[in-house]
Amino acid sequence: SLERLAANAPELAPLAEAAARYARASKASRTRQAYEASWGAFERWCADRMLPALPTTGTALALYLADRARVGRAVASLELDLAAI
């Protein structure tokens, strides 16, 4: 993460802070909240199956999306999940 980078390389802290500001400004607050929720669901799904969320694999991602679709997630919701991951 940017925070970890700044902690390990203090000379990069101003750049890390600027990058974090740019990232926050790039999406609306509600979009960021939706991405955070989707990412959290993926992390929990991976943890429950003892799979790493990062780095993930195409296989794990395909299984996750198939599982979400199986329980009735709409295509738009799956697209949001994919964008968040």
Coordinates of C-alpha atoms in Angstrom, one line a residue:
S1 CA 0.0 0.0 0.0
L2 CA 1.0 3.6 -0.3
E3 CA 1.2 4.0 3.5
R4 CA 3.6 1.1 3.8
L5 CA 5.7 2.5 1.0
A6 CA 5.9 5.9 2.7
A7 CA 6.8 4.2 6.0
N8 CA 9.6 2.3 4.4
A9 CA 10.9 5.1 2.2
P10 CA 10.2 8.4 3.9
E11 CA 11.6 10.4 1.0
L12 CA 8.6 9.1 -1.0
A13 CA 6.0 10.1 1.6
P14 CA 5.0 13.3 -0.2
L15 CA 4.5 11.4 -3.5
A16 CA 2.6 8.6 -1.7
E17 CA 0.3 11.2 -0.1
A18 CA -0.3 12.9 -3.5
A19 CA -1.0 9.6 -5.2
A20 CA -3.5 8.7 -2.4
R21 CA -5.3 12.1 -2.9
Y22 CA -5.4 11.5 -6.7
A23 CA -6.9 8.0 -6.2
R24 CA -9.5 9.3 -3.8
A25 CA -10.5 12.1 -6.1
S26 CA -10.8 9.8 -9.1
K27 CA -14.0 8.1 -7.9
A28 CA -17.1 9.4 -6.2
S29 CA -17.5 8.5 -2.5
R30 CA -20.3 6.1 -3.2
T31 CA -18.3 4.3 -5.9
R32 CA -15.3 3.9 -3.5
Q33 CA -17.7 2.5 -0.8
A34 CA -19.1 0.0 -3.3
Y35 CA -15.6 -1.0 -4.4
E36 CA -14.6 -1.4 -0.8
A37 CA -17.6 -3.6 -0.1
S38 CA -16.9 -5.8 -3.1
W39 CA -13.3 -6.1 -2.3
G40 CA -14.1 -7.0 1.3
A41 CA -16.5 -9.7 0.1
F42 CA -13.8 -11.1 -2.2
E43 CA -11.2 -11.1 0.6
R44 CA -13.6 -13.0 2.9
W45 CA -14.5 -15.5 0.2
C46 CA -10.8 -16.2 -0.4
A47 CA -10.0 -16.5 3.3
D48 CA -12.9 -19.0 3.8
R49 CA -11.3 -21.1 1.0
M50 CA -7.7 -20.6 2.1
L51 CA -6.9 -18.8 -1.2
P52 CA -4.8 -15.7 -1.4
A53 CA -6.8 -12.6 -2.4
L54 CA -3.5 -10.9 -3.5
P55 CA -2.1 -11.9 -5.7
T56 CA -5.2 -13.7 -7.1
T57 CA -5.4 -16.0 -10.0
G58 CA -7.7 -16.0 -13.0
T59 CA -9.0 -19.3 -11.7
A60 CA -9.8 -18.0 -8.3
L61 CA -11.5 -14.9 -9.8
A62 CA -13.6 -17.1 -12.2
L63 CA -14.7 -19.3 -9.3
Y64 CA -15.6 -16.3 -7.2
L65 CA -17.7 -14.8 -9.9
A66 CA -19.4 -18.1 -10.6
D67 CA -20.2 -18.5 -6.9
R68 CA -21.6 -15.0 -6.8
A69 CA -23.7 -15.6 -9.9
R70 CA -25.0 -18.9 -8.5
V71 CA -26.5 -17.1 -5.5
G72 CA -28.3 -14.6 -7.7
R73 CA -26.0 -11.6 -8.1
A74 CA -27.0 -9.6 -11.2
V75 CA -24.5 -9.1 -14.1
A76 CA -24.1 -5.5 -13.2
S77 CA -23.1 -6.5 -9.6
L78 CA -20.6 -9.0 -11.0
E79 CA -19.1 -6.3 -13.2
L80 CA -18.8 -4.1 -10.1
D81 CA -17.1 -6.9 -8.2
L82 CA -14.7 -7.5 -11.1
A83 CA -13.9 -3.8 -11.3
A84 CA -13.2 -3.6 -7.6
I85 CA -10.9 -6.6 -7.6

